[in-house]
CSV table of C-alpha atoms in Angstrom, one decimal:
chain,number,residue,atom,x,y,z
A,221,MET,CA,108.5,61.1,119.4
A,222,ARG,CA,110.4,64.1,118.2
A,223,PRO,CA,113.9,63.8,116.8
A,224,ALA,CA,116.6,65.9,118.5
A,225,GLU,CA,117.0,69.5,117.8
A,226,GLY,CA,119.3,70.3,114.9
A,227,VAL,CA,118.1,67.3,112.9
A,228,THR,CA,117.8,68.1,109.2
A,229,PRO,CA,114.2,68.4,107.9
A,230,ARG,CA,114.5,65.4,105.6
A,231,VAL,CA,115.7,63.1,108.5
A,232,ALA,CA,112.9,64.5,110.7
A,233,ALA,CA,110.3,63.8,108.0
A,234,ALA,CA,111.6,60.2,107.5
A,235,MET,CA,111.4,59.5,111.2
A,236,ALA,CA,107.9,60.9,111.3
A,237,GLY,CA,106.9,58.7,108.3
A,238,GLN,CA,108.3,55.5,109.9
A,239,PRO,CA,107.5,55.6,113.6
A,240,ARG,CA,109.8,53.6,115.8
A,241,ALA,CA,106.9,51.7,117.5
A,242,ARG,CA,106.2,49.8,114.2
A,243,PHE,CA,109.6,48.2,114.4
A,244,LEU,CA,109.6,47.2,118.1
A,245,PRO,CA,108.4,43.9,119.8
A,246,ARG,CA,104.9,44.3,121.2
A,247,ARG,CA,106.2,44.4,124.8
A,248,ALA,CA,108.5,47.4,124.0
A,249,ARG,CA,106.1,49.6,121.9
A,250,LEU,CA,104.8,51.6,124.9
A,251,GLN,CA,108.5,52.7,125.3
A,252,ALA,CA,108.9,53.8,121.7
A,253,GLY,CA,109.0,57.5,122.7
A,254,ARG,CA,111.8,57.0,125.2
A,255,ASP,CA,115.1,58.3,123.9
A,256,GLY,CA,117.2,55.2,124.7
A,257,PRO,CA,118.0,51.9,123.1
A,258,LEU,CA,115.3,49.2,123.4
A,259,ALA,CA,115.9,45.4,123.4
A,260,ILE,CA,114.6,43.6,120.3
A,261,GLY,CA,115.7,40.1,121.3
A,262,HIS,CA,118.8,38.0,120.6
A,263,GLY,CA,121.1,40.4,122.4
A,264,GLN,CA,120.3,43.2,119.9
A,265,THR,CA,118.8,46.6,120.4
A,266,ASN,CA,116.8,49.2,118.5
A,267,SER,CA,119.0,52.2,118.7
A,268,GLN,CA,118.3,55.4,120.6
A,269,PRO,CA,116.3,57.8,118.3
A,270,ARG,CA,118.6,60.7,118.9
A,271,THR,CA,121.6,58.5,117.9
A,272,VAL,CA,119.8,57.2,114.8
A,273,ALA,CA,119.0,60.8,113.7
A,274,ALA,CA,122.6,61.9,114.2
A,275,MET,CA,123.8,59.0,112.1
A,276,LEU,CA,121.4,59.7,109.3
A,277,ASP,CA,122.4,63.3,109.3
A,278,LEU,CA,126.1,62.3,109.0
A,279,LEU,CA,125.3,59.8,106.3
A,280,ASP,CA,123.7,62.6,104.1
A,281,VAL,CA,121.5,60.3,102.0
A,282,HIS,CA,120.0,61.8,98.8
A,283,PRO,CA,117.2,60.6,96.6
A,284,GLY,CA,118.3,58.0,94.1
A,285,HIS,CA,121.2,56.7,96.3
A,286,ARG,CA,122.0,53.0,96.7
A,287,VAL,CA,122.5,52.3,100.4
A,288,LEU,CA,123.7,49.4,102.5
A,289,ASP,CA,122.4,49.0,106.0
A,290,VAL,CA,124.7,46.7,108.0
A,291,GLY,CA,123.0,45.2,111.1
A,292,SER,CA,119.4,46.0,110.0
A,293,GLY,CA,117.9,44.4,113.1
A,294,SER,CA,114.2,45.1,113.3
A,295,ALA,CA,114.4,47.1,110.0
A,296,TRP,CA,113.8,50.6,111.5
A,297,THR,CA,116.9,52.1,110.0
A,298,THR,CA,116.3,50.2,106.7
A,299,ALA,CA,112.8,51.9,106.4
A,300,LEU,CA,114.2,55.3,107.4
A,301,LEU,CA,116.9,55.0,104.7
A,302,ALA,CA,114.2,53.9,102.1
A,303,GLU,CA,112.3,57.1,102.9
A,304,LEU,CA,115.4,59.1,102.3
A,305,VAL,CA,116.4,57.5,99.0
A,306,GLY,CA,113.0,58.0,97.5
A,307,PRO,CA,111.4,55.9,94.7
A,308,ASP,CA,114.5,56.0,92.5
A,309,GLY,CA,116.9,54.7,95.2
A,310,SER,CA,117.4,51.4,96.9
A,311,VAL,CA,118.4,50.0,100.3
A,312,LEU,CA,119.8,46.6,101.1
A,313,GLY,CA,119.7,45.6,104.8
A,314,VAL,CA,121.9,42.8,105.9
A,315,GLU,CA,121.5,41.0,109.3
A,316,ARG,CA,123.3,38.1,110.8
A,317,VAL,CA,120.7,36.9,113.3
A,318,PRO,CA,118.3,34.7,111.4
A,319,GLU,CA,115.3,35.4,113.6
A,320,LEU,CA,115.8,39.2,113.2
A,321,VAL,CA,116.0,38.7,109.4
A,322,GLU,CA,112.5,37.4,109.5
A,323,VAL,CA,111.3,40.0,112.0
A,324,GLY,CA,112.9,42.8,109.9
A,325,ARG,CA,111.4,41.5,106.7
A,326,ALA,CA,107.9,41.3,108.2
A,327,ASN,CA,108.2,44.8,109.6
A,328,LEU,CA,109.5,46.2,106.3
A,329,ALA,CA,106.7,44.4,104.4
A,330,ARG,CA,104.1,46.4,106.4
A,331,THR,CA,105.7,49.7,105.3
A,332,GLY,CA,105.0,49.1,101.6
A,333,LEU,CA,108.6,50.4,100.7
A,334,SER,CA,109.4,48.0,97.9
A,335,ARG,CA,112.7,49.8,97.3
A,336,ALA,CA,114.2,48.2,100.4
A,337,VAL,CA,115.0,44.6,101.1
A,338,ILE,CA,116.6,42.7,104.0
A,339,ARG,CA,118.9,39.7,103.4
A,340,ALA,CA,120.6,37.3,105.7
A,341,ALA,CA,124.2,38.3,106.0
A,342,ASP,CA,126.9,35.8,105.0
A,343,PRO,CA,128.6,34.9,108.3
A,344,HIS,CA,132.0,35.0,106.6
A,345,VAL,CA,131.6,38.4,104.8
A,346,LEU,CA,131.1,41.9,106.2
A,347,GLY,CA,128.6,43.9,104.2
A,348,ALA,CA,127.6,42.9,100.6
A,349,PRO,CA,130.6,43.2,98.4
A,350,ASP,CA,128.9,41.4,95.5
A,351,ASP,CA,126.3,44.1,95.4
A,352,ALA,CA,128.8,47.0,95.7
A,353,PRO,CA,129.4,49.8,95.1
A,354,PHE,CA,127.1,51.8,97.4
A,355,ASP,CA,126.6,55.5,97.7
A,356,ARG,CA,126.1,55.2,101.4
A,357,VAL,CA,126.8,52.6,104.1
A,358,LEU,CA,125.3,52.7,107.6
A,359,VAL,CA,126.6,50.4,110.3
A,360,SER,CA,124.4,50.1,113.5
A,361,ALA,CA,126.9,48.1,115.6
A,362,MET,CA,130.3,48.9,117.2
A,363,ALA,CA,133.4,48.0,115.2
A,364,THR,CA,136.7,47.5,117.0
A,365,ARG,CA,138.5,49.2,114.1
A,366,LEU,CA,137.6,50.9,110.9
A,367,PRO,CA,136.2,48.2,108.6
A,368,ASP,CA,138.2,48.6,105.4
A,369,THR,CA,136.1,46.0,103.7
A,370,LEU,CA,133.1,48.3,104.0
A,371,VAL,CA,135.2,51.3,102.8
A,372,ASP,CA,136.0,49.2,99.7
A,373,GLN,CA,132.3,48.8,99.1
A,374,LEU,CA,131.8,52.5,98.6
A,375,ALA,CA,131.3,54.2,95.3
A,376,PRO,CA,133.5,57.3,94.6
A,377,GLY,CA,132.1,60.1,96.6
A,378,GLY,CA,130.4,57.6,98.9
A,379,VAL,CA,130.0,57.9,102.7
A,380,LEU,CA,130.3,55.3,105.5
A,381,VAL,CA,129.0,56.0,109.0
A,382,VAL,CA,130.1,53.5,111.6
A,383,PRO,CA,130.8,53.6,115.4
A,384,VAL,CA,134.4,52.6,115.9
A,385,ASP,CA,135.7,51.8,119.4
A,386,GLY,CA,133.2,54.1,121.0
A,387,VAL,CA,133.5,57.0,118.5
A,388,MET,CA,131.0,57.7,115.7
A,389,THR,CA,133.2,57.8,112.5
A,390,ARG,CA,132.4,59.2,109.1
A,391,VAL,CA,134.4,58.2,106.1
A,392,VAL,CA,134.1,59.9,102.7
A,393,LEU,CA,135.7,58.2,99.7
A,394,ASP,CA,136.8,60.8,97.2
A,395,GLU,CA,137.1,60.5,93.4
A,396,ARG,CA,140.8,59.5,93.6
A,397,ARG,CA,139.9,56.6,96.1
A,398,GLY,CA,141.4,58.6,99.0
A,399,THR,CA,139.5,58.8,102.2
A,400,THR,CA,138.6,61.6,104.7
A,401,VAL,CA,137.9,60.3,108.2
A,402,THR,CA,136.2,62.5,110.8
A,403,GLU,CA,135.0,61.7,114.3
A,404,HIS,CA,131.6,62.8,115.7
A,405,GLY,CA,131.2,62.0,119.4
A,406,ARG,CA,131.2,59.0,121.7
A,407,TYR,CA,128.5,56.3,121.5
A,408,LEU,CA,127.7,52.8,122.8
A,409,PHE,CA,126.4,50.1,120.5
A,410,VAL,CA,126.2,46.3,120.5
A,411,PRO,CA,129.3,44.7,119.0
A,412,LEU,CA,129.7,44.4,115.2
A,413,VAL,CA,130.2,40.7,114.4
A,414,GLY,CA,133.2,40.4,112.1
A,415,GLY,CA,134.1,44.0,112.6
């Protein structure tokens, strides 16, 4: 599967290094090259590759970053982020569906990327505030409004990418704790629980 045209070389390399098929249920692997969302069970999906590439480009992850992956699902985005942060960075994936936590952990273990971990999300907390601040936060589910609790988990200069009410939204937290919010097209996602 080739990422969409215009994808940065680093994101394209990460996607080549962590093929989508590795993170899909066996019955869906033959469809891994299809540019559409694929069911992974429990009402959740593995996002469309073109969408994932666009989100990663917006997130602008650099080596050494600490990244939070909200809604890690089958761990594909977690593994892609781990490729992007390199050996000096770290990725924490949080997932609310217990069965997907186990699936994601198993998938991630097969990658050998020890700089990434998946944890069961606290059902009463969005993100991982006790582990904050993060340089980057990626959300792979649709929020109904901008989740301020995730903005609060950003380090100065940090970036949050989240679909909000159908619009891909990028938030940059500047050094003075002010935010710049930009919109980047319309998308469909499963709902963000608690968002």
